[in-house]
XYZ file of C-alpha atoms in Angstrom:
763
model
C -152.060 42.604 13.983
C -149.874 40.503 11.745
C -149.028 36.958 12.760
C -145.501 35.603 12.723
C -144.715 33.987 9.353
C -145.270 30.256 9.195
C -143.110 29.653 6.127
C -139.719 28.619 7.452
C -141.042 27.002 10.653
C -141.427 23.383 11.733
C -145.223 23.085 11.660
C -146.382 19.555 12.590
C -147.615 17.423 9.702
C -151.346 17.705 9.122
C -151.615 14.082 7.995
C -149.976 12.553 11.073
C -152.923 12.339 13.482
C -155.090 9.946 11.406
C -152.033 7.839 10.610
C -150.921 7.633 14.245
C -154.419 6.942 15.578
C -155.220 4.278 13.012
C -158.025 6.225 11.371
C -156.121 6.754 8.133
C -157.619 4.931 5.173
C -155.499 3.090 2.623
C -156.823 1.464 -0.515
C -156.890 -1.986 1.106
C -159.182 -0.506 3.806
C -161.707 0.706 1.247
C -164.669 -1.564 0.489
C -167.992 -0.901 -1.214
C -171.135 -2.963 -1.462
C -171.171 -5.574 -4.197
C -167.473 -5.474 -5.010
C -165.713 -8.377 -6.686
C -161.995 -9.098 -6.564
C -159.432 -9.249 -9.358
C -156.334 -11.394 -9.697
C -153.841 -10.970 -12.523
C -152.487 -14.021 -14.327
C -148.880 -13.250 -15.219
C -146.381 -14.706 -17.644
C -144.029 -17.261 -16.092
C -141.443 -16.817 -18.861
C -139.441 -13.874 -20.179
C -140.139 -14.153 -23.913
C -142.591 -16.341 -25.788
C -145.268 -16.461 -28.441
C -148.742 -16.921 -27.002
C -150.300 -19.938 -28.684
C -153.370 -20.121 -26.442
C -154.825 -18.897 -23.155
C -157.237 -21.526 -21.833
C -159.727 -20.173 -19.279
C -162.516 -22.799 -19.225
C -161.435 -24.505 -15.998
C -161.047 -21.204 -14.189
C -164.450 -19.909 -15.291
C -166.086 -23.140 -14.142
C -164.922 -22.682 -10.544
C -167.663 -21.660 -8.080
C -167.468 -17.983 -7.233
C -165.625 -16.963 -10.402
C -167.413 -14.085 -12.134
C -165.321 -13.713 -15.296
C -161.915 -14.309 -16.844
C -160.699 -11.712 -19.329
C -157.980 -12.162 -21.949
C -156.662 -9.797 -24.612
C -159.425 -10.947 -26.947
C -161.995 -9.437 -24.578
C -160.363 -6.010 -24.528
C -160.030 -3.159 -27.007
C -156.614 -3.077 -28.637
C -155.174 -0.158 -26.639
C -151.802 0.751 -25.126
C -150.802 2.558 -21.941
C -149.874 6.067 -23.214
C -146.782 8.148 -22.461
C -147.390 10.998 -20.027
C -144.799 13.573 -21.137
C -144.533 14.636 -24.814
C -140.811 15.337 -24.393
C -140.353 11.650 -23.532
C -141.916 10.351 -26.741
C -140.121 9.094 -29.834
C -141.572 7.291 -32.869
C -139.775 4.148 -31.722
C -141.037 4.431 -28.146
C -144.618 4.693 -29.370
C -144.163 1.310 -31.055
C -143.121 -0.330 -27.777
C -146.012 0.702 -25.518
C -147.565 -1.946 -23.306
C -151.019 -3.445 -23.872
C -153.041 -4.065 -20.680
C -152.953 -7.806 -21.416
C -150.267 -9.430 -23.548
C -151.103 -9.832 -27.239
C -149.322 -12.377 -29.428
C -146.201 -12.374 -27.223
C -145.121 -12.091 -23.615
C -141.944 -10.099 -23.086
C -141.073 -10.355 -19.375
C -141.799 -12.527 -16.377
C -144.776 -10.959 -14.657
C -146.457 -9.508 -17.744
C -150.285 -9.602 -17.381
C -151.882 -12.244 -19.591
C -155.369 -12.636 -18.099
C -157.580 -11.174 -15.389
C -159.668 -13.341 -13.085
C -162.620 -11.773 -11.237
C -164.307 -13.606 -8.381
C -166.567 -12.984 -5.417
C -163.691 -13.558 -3.009
C -159.990 -12.657 -3.306
C -158.890 -16.169 -2.357
C -161.167 -17.719 -4.978
C -159.698 -15.332 -7.545
C -156.183 -16.364 -6.549
C -157.017 -20.062 -6.742
C -158.788 -19.696 -10.084
C -155.795 -17.885 -11.574
C -153.828 -21.104 -11.108
C -156.263 -22.845 -13.487
C -155.697 -20.453 -16.369
C -153.485 -22.451 -18.724
C -150.927 -20.690 -20.900
C -149.623 -22.402 -24.037
C -146.378 -20.571 -24.738
C -143.683 -21.083 -27.359
C -140.543 -19.812 -25.656
C -138.132 -17.563 -27.525
C -134.588 -16.455 -26.901
C -134.457 -13.487 -24.565
C -132.336 -10.356 -24.383
C -131.308 -9.414 -20.862
C -128.367 -7.042 -21.091
C -128.390 -3.567 -22.595
C -125.029 -4.327 -24.225
C -126.279 -7.413 -26.104
C -126.967 -5.365 -29.241
C -123.429 -4.001 -29.176
C -122.096 -7.547 -29.144
C -124.248 -8.516 -32.121
C -126.999 -11.050 -32.720
C -129.381 -9.813 -30.018
C -132.974 -10.989 -30.099
C -135.361 -8.325 -31.404
C -138.109 -7.895 -28.839
C -140.705 -5.813 -30.712
C -141.556 -6.750 -34.292
C -142.609 -3.165 -35.059
C -139.074 -1.939 -34.313
C -136.006 -2.381 -36.485
C -133.774 -2.655 -33.401
C -134.061 -2.726 -29.619
C -133.246 0.985 -29.327
C -136.203 3.273 -28.599
C -134.361 6.523 -27.978
C -131.026 8.261 -28.487
C -130.055 11.512 -26.764
C -126.941 13.058 -28.362
C -125.734 16.231 -26.621
C -122.693 18.303 -27.512
C -121.158 21.383 -25.899
C -118.016 23.060 -27.225
C -115.064 21.516 -29.059
C -114.447 18.225 -27.297
C -111.575 17.048 -29.472
C -109.684 20.289 -28.936
C -110.143 20.063 -25.176
C -108.906 16.470 -25.090
C -105.868 17.417 -27.163
C -104.770 19.749 -24.345
C -105.174 17.163 -21.594
C -102.379 15.955 -19.325
C -104.692 13.420 -17.691
C -107.177 11.177 -19.482
C -109.101 8.580 -17.493
C -111.467 6.041 -19.046
C -113.756 3.562 -17.328
C -116.909 1.575 -17.906
C -119.267 1.912 -14.954
C -122.543 0.176 -14.195
C -125.505 1.207 -12.073
C -127.590 -1.843 -11.220
C -131.351 -2.484 -11.359
C -133.339 -1.861 -8.205
C -136.446 0.036 -7.238
C -138.718 1.398 -4.546
C -140.307 -1.037 -2.136
C -143.060 0.948 -0.388
C -144.667 -0.420 2.771
C -147.945 -0.509 0.846
C -148.132 -2.272 -2.495
C -150.280 -0.925 -5.305
C -154.048 -1.249 -5.157
C -157.183 -0.087 -6.945
C -160.929 -0.011 -6.501
C -163.010 0.819 -9.565
C -166.540 1.882 -8.716
C -169.068 2.459 -11.527
C -172.419 4.101 -10.966
C -175.794 3.357 -12.527
C -175.216 5.562 -15.561
C -171.737 4.275 -16.349
C -169.596 6.955 -14.686
C -166.492 5.617 -12.971
C -164.490 6.444 -9.854
C -161.073 4.846 -9.636
C -159.767 4.870 -6.076
C -156.037 4.482 -5.528
C -154.492 7.061 -7.856
C -152.254 9.714 -6.311
C -149.162 10.722 -8.252
C -150.664 11.916 -11.554
C -154.428 11.702 -11.065
C -155.459 13.979 -13.927
C -153.261 12.191 -16.450
C -154.607 8.830 -15.275
C -158.137 10.190 -15.727
C -157.415 11.294 -19.307
C -155.551 8.103 -20.173
C -158.367 5.900 -18.876
C -160.996 7.914 -20.704
C -159.014 7.597 -23.929
C -158.442 3.859 -23.582
C -162.050 3.204 -22.481
C -163.442 5.477 -25.233
C -165.593 7.480 -22.829
C -165.914 11.171 -22.001
C -163.227 12.241 -19.474
C -165.988 13.990 -17.520
C -167.326 10.525 -16.659
C -164.076 9.459 -14.956
C -162.979 10.506 -11.484
C -159.630 9.441 -10.001
C -159.387 9.674 -6.210
C -156.614 9.098 -3.715
C -156.628 7.839 -0.160
C -153.649 7.560 2.194
C -150.552 6.237 0.459
C -147.900 4.101 2.120
C -145.042 5.561 0.101
C -144.795 6.507 -3.567
C -141.138 7.200 -4.479
C -141.942 7.592 -8.175
C -143.083 4.041 -8.881
C -146.639 4.336 -7.541
C -149.451 6.282 -9.136
C -148.409 6.111 -12.776
C -150.951 4.380 -15.049
C -150.155 0.677 -15.216
C -151.909 -2.151 -17.075
C -153.869 -2.901 -13.906
C -155.428 0.598 -13.863
C -157.071 -0.082 -17.194
C -157.917 -3.692 -16.402
C -159.717 -2.947 -13.149
C -161.561 0.027 -14.665
C -162.571 -1.927 -17.770
C -163.755 -4.899 -15.727
C -165.879 -2.670 -13.484
C -167.617 -1.026 -16.442
C -167.928 -4.328 -18.301
C -169.436 -6.177 -15.334
C -171.301 -3.131 -13.980
C -170.028 -3.684 -10.443
C -167.100 -2.507 -8.273
C -163.820 -4.360 -8.747
C -160.970 -4.343 -6.230
C -157.366 -5.361 -6.797
C -154.516 -5.413 -4.307
C -151.019 -6.288 -5.474
C -149.160 -8.835 -3.366
C -145.472 -8.446 -2.608
C -144.314 -11.096 -5.084
C -146.244 -9.296 -7.823
C -144.709 -5.998 -6.793
C -141.213 -7.332 -7.377
C -141.961 -8.295 -10.991
C -144.813 -5.961 -12.021
C -144.199 -2.516 -10.523
C -141.682 -0.326 -12.361
C -138.044 -1.090 -11.771
C -135.419 1.628 -11.839
C -131.795 2.391 -12.816
C -129.820 -0.306 -14.723
C -127.407 1.610 -16.911
C -123.944 1.114 -18.377
C -121.709 4.104 -19.187
C -118.401 4.321 -21.023
C -116.980 7.525 -19.558
C -113.818 9.399 -20.451
C -112.503 12.548 -18.748
C -109.800 14.966 -19.830
C -108.042 17.249 -17.325
C -104.918 19.306 -16.869
C -102.130 18.091 -14.621
C -103.310 20.352 -11.802
C -106.746 18.675 -11.836
C -108.590 21.353 -13.842
C -111.383 19.602 -15.729
C -111.502 20.178 -19.474
C -114.007 17.857 -21.103
C -115.724 14.499 -20.978
C -117.188 11.971 -23.365
C -119.859 9.473 -22.395
C -121.814 6.762 -24.108
C -124.618 5.312 -22.017
C -126.986 2.385 -22.458
C -130.131 2.657 -20.352
C -132.454 -0.286 -19.781
C -136.127 0.410 -20.569
C -137.243 -3.126 -19.755
C -139.658 -4.907 -22.054
C -141.963 -1.953 -22.763
C -141.945 1.819 -22.734
C -144.327 2.694 -19.941
C -146.035 5.989 -19.117
C -142.759 7.759 -18.226
C -141.653 7.244 -21.808
C -137.935 7.560 -22.471
C -137.077 9.391 -19.251
C -134.684 6.540 -18.253
C -132.327 7.745 -21.017
C -133.290 11.430 -21.152
C -132.735 12.278 -17.478
C -129.167 10.946 -17.136
C -128.203 12.856 -20.265
C -129.130 16.229 -18.731
C -127.395 15.387 -15.428
C -124.043 13.989 -16.575
C -122.329 17.386 -16.698
C -123.279 18.118 -13.092
C -122.122 21.337 -11.385
C -118.685 21.597 -13.026
C -117.272 24.281 -15.330
C -116.602 21.994 -18.301
C -115.150 23.603 -21.389
C -116.777 20.933 -23.565
C -118.561 17.610 -23.414
C -120.115 15.078 -25.738
C -122.530 12.329 -24.768
C -125.109 9.947 -26.111
C -127.519 7.981 -23.977
C -129.708 5.308 -25.542
C -132.876 3.638 -24.289
C -132.729 -0.117 -24.898
C -135.570 -2.607 -24.464
C -134.833 -5.942 -22.781
C -136.859 -8.952 -21.621
C -137.148 -7.705 -18.079
C -139.685 -5.751 -16.042
C -140.228 -2.278 -17.545
C -138.205 0.558 -16.049
C -139.737 3.806 -14.853
C -138.858 6.661 -12.538
C -137.621 5.767 -9.070
C -136.719 8.671 -6.762
C -133.904 10.687 -8.314
C -134.241 9.005 -11.733
C -131.298 9.568 -14.036
C -129.769 11.933 -11.493
C -128.542 9.146 -9.219
C -127.076 7.159 -12.106
C -125.344 10.160 -13.674
C -123.948 11.255 -10.319
C -122.474 7.835 -9.564
C -120.792 7.684 -12.976
C -119.449 11.239 -13.019
C -118.370 11.443 -9.378
C -116.520 8.137 -9.624
C -114.559 9.635 -12.499
C -113.927 12.902 -10.666
C -112.268 10.913 -7.887
C -110.202 9.012 -10.427
C -108.944 12.284 -11.918
C -108.252 13.638 -8.427
C -106.100 10.597 -7.682
C -104.185 11.064 -10.924
C -103.627 14.749 -10.111
C -102.688 14.065 -6.482
C -105.619 16.079 -5.107
C -108.031 15.407 -2.272
C -111.701 14.892 -3.077
C -112.787 18.217 -1.586
C -110.037 20.251 -3.201
C -110.703 18.619 -6.583
C -114.335 19.646 -6.545
C -113.830 23.147 -5.179
C -111.286 23.767 -7.924
C -113.773 22.833 -10.658
C -117.257 23.836 -9.503
C -118.972 26.626 -11.416
C -118.169 29.736 -9.350
C -120.924 31.736 -7.702
C -120.257 34.809 -9.843
C -120.896 32.714 -12.978
C -124.439 31.811 -11.882
C -126.789 31.889 -13.767
C -124.737 29.513 -15.893
C -125.830 28.080 -19.226
C -124.387 25.246 -21.271
C -125.206 25.992 -24.923
C -126.190 22.504 -26.002
C -126.457 21.027 -29.474
C -128.222 17.782 -30.306
C -126.011 16.598 -33.128
C -125.915 19.566 -35.515
C -129.183 21.067 -34.255
C -129.605 23.387 -31.253
C -131.162 21.857 -28.154
C -132.758 23.462 -25.098
C -129.927 24.947 -22.994
C -128.956 23.576 -19.593
C -129.271 26.552 -17.260
C -128.413 26.694 -13.572
C -130.459 29.664 -12.407
C -129.189 30.275 -8.897
C -126.926 29.072 -6.140
C -123.413 29.194 -4.759
C -121.907 25.805 -5.518
C -118.466 26.293 -3.907
C -119.966 28.085 -0.903
C -122.524 25.318 -0.364
C -119.860 22.598 -0.621
C -117.635 24.440 1.837
C -120.598 24.619 4.206
C -121.053 20.845 3.954
C -117.358 20.177 4.554
C -117.329 22.454 7.592
C -120.597 21.198 9.093
C -119.617 17.555 8.591
C -116.093 18.034 9.925
C -114.431 16.793 6.755
C -110.923 17.166 8.152
C -111.919 15.107 11.196
C -113.402 12.377 8.988
C -110.111 12.175 7.090
C -108.234 12.019 10.398
C -110.442 9.151 11.611
C -109.888 7.338 8.321
C -106.125 7.674 8.598
C -106.132 6.461 12.198
C -108.150 3.389 11.185
C -105.726 2.670 8.376
C -102.804 2.788 10.763
C -104.594 0.036 12.707
C -104.726 -2.037 9.508
C -108.415 -1.394 8.821
C -109.966 -0.656 5.446
C -111.610 2.720 5.893
C -112.551 5.443 3.418
C -114.124 8.864 2.988
C -116.298 9.569 -0.045
C -117.678 12.819 -1.415
C -120.140 13.550 -4.222
C -121.808 16.700 -5.530
C -124.542 17.044 -8.114
C -127.252 19.101 -9.737
C -130.872 17.992 -9.437
C -133.631 18.873 -11.863
C -136.940 19.852 -10.281
C -139.932 22.117 -10.511
C -141.004 20.659 -13.842
C -144.081 22.380 -15.334
C -145.920 23.186 -17.347
C -148.122 24.676 -14.611
C -150.330 24.092 -11.585
C -153.542 25.787 -10.548
C -155.145 26.323 -7.150
C -158.856 26.930 -6.722
C -159.523 28.930 -3.550
C -162.610 30.181 -1.764
C -162.965 31.676 1.703
C -165.892 30.816 3.937
C -167.682 33.331 6.094
C -165.945 31.874 9.167
C -162.586 32.681 7.539
C -161.674 29.098 6.584
C -159.582 29.046 3.419
C -160.658 26.202 1.132
C -158.017 25.192 -1.412
C -158.154 22.659 -4.224
C -154.918 21.570 -5.906
C -153.929 18.995 -8.490
C -150.796 17.701 -6.808
C -150.985 14.569 -4.685
C -149.901 13.501 -1.234
C -147.565 10.524 -1.345
C -146.450 10.822 2.271
C -144.188 13.821 1.686
C -146.331 16.188 3.776
C -147.226 18.531 0.918
C -150.586 19.431 2.460
C -148.761 20.879 5.479
C -146.341 22.966 3.416
C -149.167 24.304 1.259
C -151.208 25.169 4.344
C -148.252 27.159 5.700
C -147.940 29.132 2.468
C -151.674 29.806 2.385
C -151.789 30.797 6.056
C -149.103 33.421 5.511
C -150.644 34.780 2.325
C -154.185 34.949 3.734
C -153.234 36.003 7.261
C -154.870 33.103 9.087
C -153.811 30.267 11.372
C -152.682 27.211 9.432
C -155.487 25.235 11.089
C -157.926 27.483 9.212
C -156.641 26.194 5.862
C -158.110 23.079 4.263
C -156.185 21.532 1.379
C -158.175 19.307 -0.982
C -155.850 17.191 -3.089
C -157.858 13.990 -2.958
C -159.428 13.727 -6.398
C -159.588 15.091 -9.908
C -162.635 17.107 -8.792
C -160.408 19.435 -6.731
C -159.248 21.412 -9.788
C -160.025 21.255 -13.484
C -156.466 20.268 -14.379
C -153.349 19.257 -12.495
C -150.057 17.601 -13.383
C -149.378 15.761 -10.160
C -146.550 15.008 -7.756
C -143.187 14.118 -9.251
C -139.794 15.715 -9.868
C -139.855 17.635 -6.557
C -142.485 19.961 -8.004
C -145.486 19.814 -5.661
C -144.741 22.563 -3.140
C -142.969 24.745 -5.685
C -145.757 24.823 -8.278
C -148.852 24.442 -6.119
C -147.426 26.794 -3.486
C -146.830 29.517 -6.044
C -150.303 28.936 -7.500
C -151.721 29.538 -4.005
C -149.661 32.710 -3.698
C -150.995 33.844 -7.070
C -154.579 33.251 -5.925
C -153.918 35.431 -2.871
C -152.678 38.121 -5.251
C -155.898 37.843 -7.286
C -157.984 38.243 -4.107
C -155.960 41.307 -3.159
C -156.351 42.845 -6.623
C -160.109 42.339 -6.627
C -160.391 43.761 -3.141
C -158.244 46.753 -4.069
C -160.546 47.489 -6.987
C -163.624 47.268 -4.781
C -162.068 49.350 -1.995
C -160.580 51.822 -4.472
C -157.187 51.367 -2.843
C -153.714 50.652 -4.242
C -153.161 46.903 -4.120
C -149.917 47.287 -2.161
C -151.799 48.664 0.860
C -154.380 45.862 0.923
C -153.738 43.248 3.603
C -155.395 39.824 3.647
C -156.168 38.854 7.237
C -158.721 36.708 9.075
C -160.897 36.086 6.033
C -161.018 39.690 4.857
C -159.089 42.202 2.754
C -158.248 45.303 4.756
C -157.553 48.677 3.167
C -156.627 51.884 4.934
C -160.227 52.890 5.624
C -162.431 49.870 4.916
C -162.494 46.091 4.595
C -164.271 43.510 2.474
C -164.779 39.842 3.321
C -163.062 37.476 0.887
C -166.173 35.283 0.678
C -167.586 38.135 -1.442
C -165.402 37.091 -4.362
C -166.477 33.451 -4.514
C -163.985 30.987 -6.010
C -160.690 32.317 -7.338
C -158.171 30.414 -9.476
C -154.460 31.027 -9.029
C -151.933 29.701 -11.480
C -148.174 29.325 -11.690
C -146.557 28.573 -15.044
C -143.151 26.906 -15.169
C -142.091 26.566 -18.807
C -138.552 25.483 -17.888
C -137.339 23.161 -15.127
C -134.878 24.358 -12.511
C -131.656 22.809 -11.227
C -130.550 22.878 -7.621
C -127.249 21.882 -6.003
C -126.508 19.221 -3.427
C -123.877 16.925 -2.015
C -123.212 13.888 0.137
C -120.284 12.867 2.333
C -119.711 9.441 3.830
C -117.260 7.612 6.102
C -117.238 3.820 5.730
C -115.345 0.812 6.951
C -114.887 -2.434 5.043
C -114.528 -5.793 6.744
C -111.489 -7.357 5.125
C -112.621 -10.920 5.875
C -116.284 -10.684 4.734
C -116.467 -7.686 2.404
C -119.263 -6.142 4.466
C -119.440 -2.335 4.259
C -120.508 -0.340 7.307
C -121.527 3.293 6.894
C -120.091 4.961 9.988
C -121.218 8.493 9.229
C -123.263 10.053 6.450
C -124.119 13.657 5.641
C -126.393 15.099 2.953
C -126.552 18.728 1.850
C -129.063 20.466 -0.389
C -129.752 24.006 -1.523
C -133.541 24.248 -1.144
C -133.865 27.869 -2.173
C -136.263 28.573 0.665
C -137.327 25.991 3.227
C -141.108 26.140 3.748
C -141.062 23.531 6.524
C -137.482 22.658 7.557
C -138.535 19.594 9.565
C -140.383 18.087 6.606
C -137.442 18.860 4.379
C -134.958 17.235 6.730
C -137.203 14.180 6.870
C -137.246 14.003 3.085
C -133.453 14.258 2.927
C -132.964 11.559 5.572
C -135.499 9.170 4.040
C -134.045 9.590 0.577
C -130.502 9.080 1.863
C -131.590 5.848 3.557
C -132.874 4.631 0.200
C -129.574 5.694 -1.341
C -127.629 3.612 1.178
C -129.927 0.680 0.426
C -129.290 1.035 -3.291
C -125.559 1.421 -2.858
C -125.011 -1.612 -0.653
C -127.953 -4.009 -0.592
C -130.839 -3.897 -3.065
C -130.598 -5.486 -6.517
C -132.923 -7.201 -8.985
C -131.016 -10.030 -10.614
C -132.072 -12.466 -13.360
C -130.839 -15.841 -14.501
C -129.854 -16.609 -18.079
C -133.481 -17.420 -19.002
C -134.845 -14.112 -17.748
C -136.202 -15.509 -14.508
C -136.116 -12.932 -11.703
C -134.033 -14.069 -8.748
C -135.405 -11.567 -6.226
C -139.137 -12.067 -5.695
C -139.255 -11.878 -1.900
C -137.406 -10.211 0.943
C -135.332 -13.370 1.286
C -133.590 -12.396 -1.954
C -134.169 -8.637 -2.232
C -132.122 -7.372 0.668
C -133.411 -4.202 2.281
C -131.441 -2.703 5.165
C -132.925 -2.389 8.623
C -132.382 0.353 11.187
C -129.256 -1.513 12.300
C -127.589 -0.895 8.920
C -128.604 2.750 8.501
C -126.543 5.247 10.521
C -127.802 8.541 11.857
C -128.038 10.681 8.735
C -127.077 14.298 9.254
C -128.527 17.045 7.093
C -127.161 20.382 5.943
C -129.856 22.681 4.536
C -128.680 25.571 2.377
C -131.054 28.425 1.541
C -130.173 30.383 -1.600
C -133.613 31.629 -2.749
C -134.164 31.550 -6.476
C -135.707 34.406 -8.431
C -137.341 31.930 -10.819
C -140.512 31.820 -8.711
C -142.058 34.303 -6.263
C -141.597 32.053 -3.231
C -137.911 31.364 -3.989
C -138.431 27.600 -3.609
C -136.361 24.815 -5.162
C -137.246 21.133 -5.139
C -135.881 18.971 -2.348
C -137.705 15.650 -2.224
C -135.107 13.588 -4.075
C -131.780 15.176 -3.222
C -130.878 12.793 -0.403
C -130.796 9.807 -2.741
C -129.047 11.471 -5.676
C -125.556 11.799 -4.234
C -125.597 9.102 -1.571
C -124.658 6.035 -3.681
C -121.848 7.990 -5.345
C -120.479 9.174 -2.003
C -120.600 5.653 -0.560
C -119.049 4.160 -3.687
C -116.259 6.729 -3.514
C -115.766 5.986 0.185
C -115.496 2.252 -0.491
C -113.150 2.957 -3.412
C -111.078 5.124 -1.072
C -110.941 2.303 1.476
C -109.987 -0.292 -1.133
C -107.411 1.962 -2.757
C -105.087 0.829 0.012
C -105.003 -2.588 -1.655
C -105.278 -1.369 -5.261
C -108.963 -2.165 -5.974
C -111.181 -0.117 -8.297
C -114.947 0.273 -7.858
C -116.850 0.371 -11.142
C -120.309 -0.983 -10.311
C -123.019 -1.075 -7.700
C -124.305 -2.456 -5.415
C -121.307 -3.027 -3.203
C -122.665 -6.166 -1.610
C -120.403 -8.170 0.714
C -119.748 -10.864 -1.889
C -118.841 -8.296 -4.556
C -116.516 -6.383 -2.242
C -115.029 -9.627 -0.914
C -114.257 -10.658 -4.505
C -112.495 -7.340 -5.130
C -110.389 -7.874 -2.018
C -109.496 -11.434 -2.970
C -108.536 -10.395 -6.509
C -106.217 -7.722 -5.151
C -104.651 -10.159 -2.737
C -103.955 -12.493 -5.663
C -102.215 -9.882 -7.736
C -100.877 -6.379 -7.291
C -103.008 -3.712 -9.009
C -101.598 -1.200 -11.477
C -101.813 2.388 -10.149
C -103.748 4.984 -12.126
C -101.296 6.765 -14.394
C -101.622 10.188 -15.887
C -102.857 8.634 -19.154
C -104.544 5.451 -17.984
C -107.221 3.479 -19.775
C -109.353 1.346 -17.487
């Protein structure tokens, strides 16, 4: 008897019970006998030559085991994870585990103190003396454009580590036909993820020099290979293991300088070493995100039909190119076109190094920035054409009968990989959002508020999101005699509930209860190779690898039973043919694999109603909706949770969170007194609209969905605030829309009347 399918149902999260009962184990909870504690000594200045690092006083303190400087380490660099994100220039700006010759940002590791007690290590770090010759610093990505910018890396001829030129069609011809041309410079600010749990590591060597590094999660197998390479040991001697993770969001789990430092110290001292990042360190040491400037120009017909756009973008890499490589400039480039039927476009994004904390991938990287820039401009064109936000987008979205849709891209004069949208109904999905959210009612509420003299606005944004990045994932599966399905995968659990979704897929494919499935994702021992959890890929790739393993079991059983494979049913630990059965334990361990040579794009949107306090500039989000085409929802409840959580982070980024620096490169947000995160009081009830348009690009029909909620939210809120302030003639060109920034816009408009957007305006 077949069970009801579990895929598509709200199965409770497997990981919740240990977390709710307090039995979950985080890295700070993990201790082993004989461990010592590490403390990182960090640069107090943004840019300086290192004249000396004096460690004698620190080493002399009771309880201090060792103090390491760059002279004690091999001359290695943290490698780039993705080959597509490498350039010759980027490879010259990789970060050493401890600074050599120069420091290039506040917070850069300069020395490592190891002591018998964490408090001794912290005290001793204060006695490491740094003799630094300060240099001028470069803080803004536009400094090079203005001329005379300080060169940060001697091995580079400029501060540019990457350029992405993309061209589609004849842009000049399209602009020559335009009735409306709108130009603006827009800026997405620097902010990042602030997980409940900061980073942490425990390196545990054994008697023969093998090493287990506890605390990895996102890309365990890459971390294993990178450590082995930097430590000059056989990768088989390194194991990377994860425990519970208090939030990842892209910034946690990549190899950082501390991964190497803690591992090296453990092998060097032949004892376990533990390091836990404190919150002040997190603000200056963990990857930052965003921080881009775009000069954007759009051409359209008088009726609002989009023709073409040009964009030039400068994307902050921070002081070094970290393991994500040049993704900060690559990802916005492939998202700027979005879901619209452009005739032509031309863009160039550049990765620029600055004397600030290195930039990596924070949830929705590149997508969020590109969406804010493009959707702000779409609203500007709509205003010039006299169209509403919804009508403007519906008029220009790629129609359903044109999907699959491909932009034939050139990189300069050379062909580039095409941008292909494989599946979906963009106009239909947007209409669904507008209907579900009651768009007409939101506009009515806005207009009523305006008649009362209030500043109120409605904002809409749509986007495409890249996901399902390969190259592949494998699943190693065996079935016990009691019918338990044992599965090893290379993706990680960062709190997203992937183990539950994978168990649902396996339960359906093997015909068992989901409680009979055990997912092992905890270490690099689970599978020979895995690529990890990022880019909304975990369920898509690992889930399809599990489905492939079930197919392999069925094929082997069919051969043994001498039956056609399409009549073989996997159920309760066995393969059942028409006349006989065979237990799946007979086949031992089976490897399933799913290859994904090309990423996929999915469609989403966000819609927001806001009010603006005229006297303080404070923005209140009254109502917020997020929509995403997930292909096929494996666990709708988990998916809705992902959309809501991501949208909350999007609201935070749009209105509150920002890393600022003074003129000397000193960070101004190193605690929650200065880095303003919203509380539950500032986040409204977030409503979700889940669209299911299964894709044919993978057998399960799944699209990524872990980042969508954040991608369109800042753009929708920015457009809502711009809509509210349009009553007084203000223009929104940068985030975050903090009270002081909005208040300044209001005051400026009160002081002078603003010029309306004309059909051929330059702003």
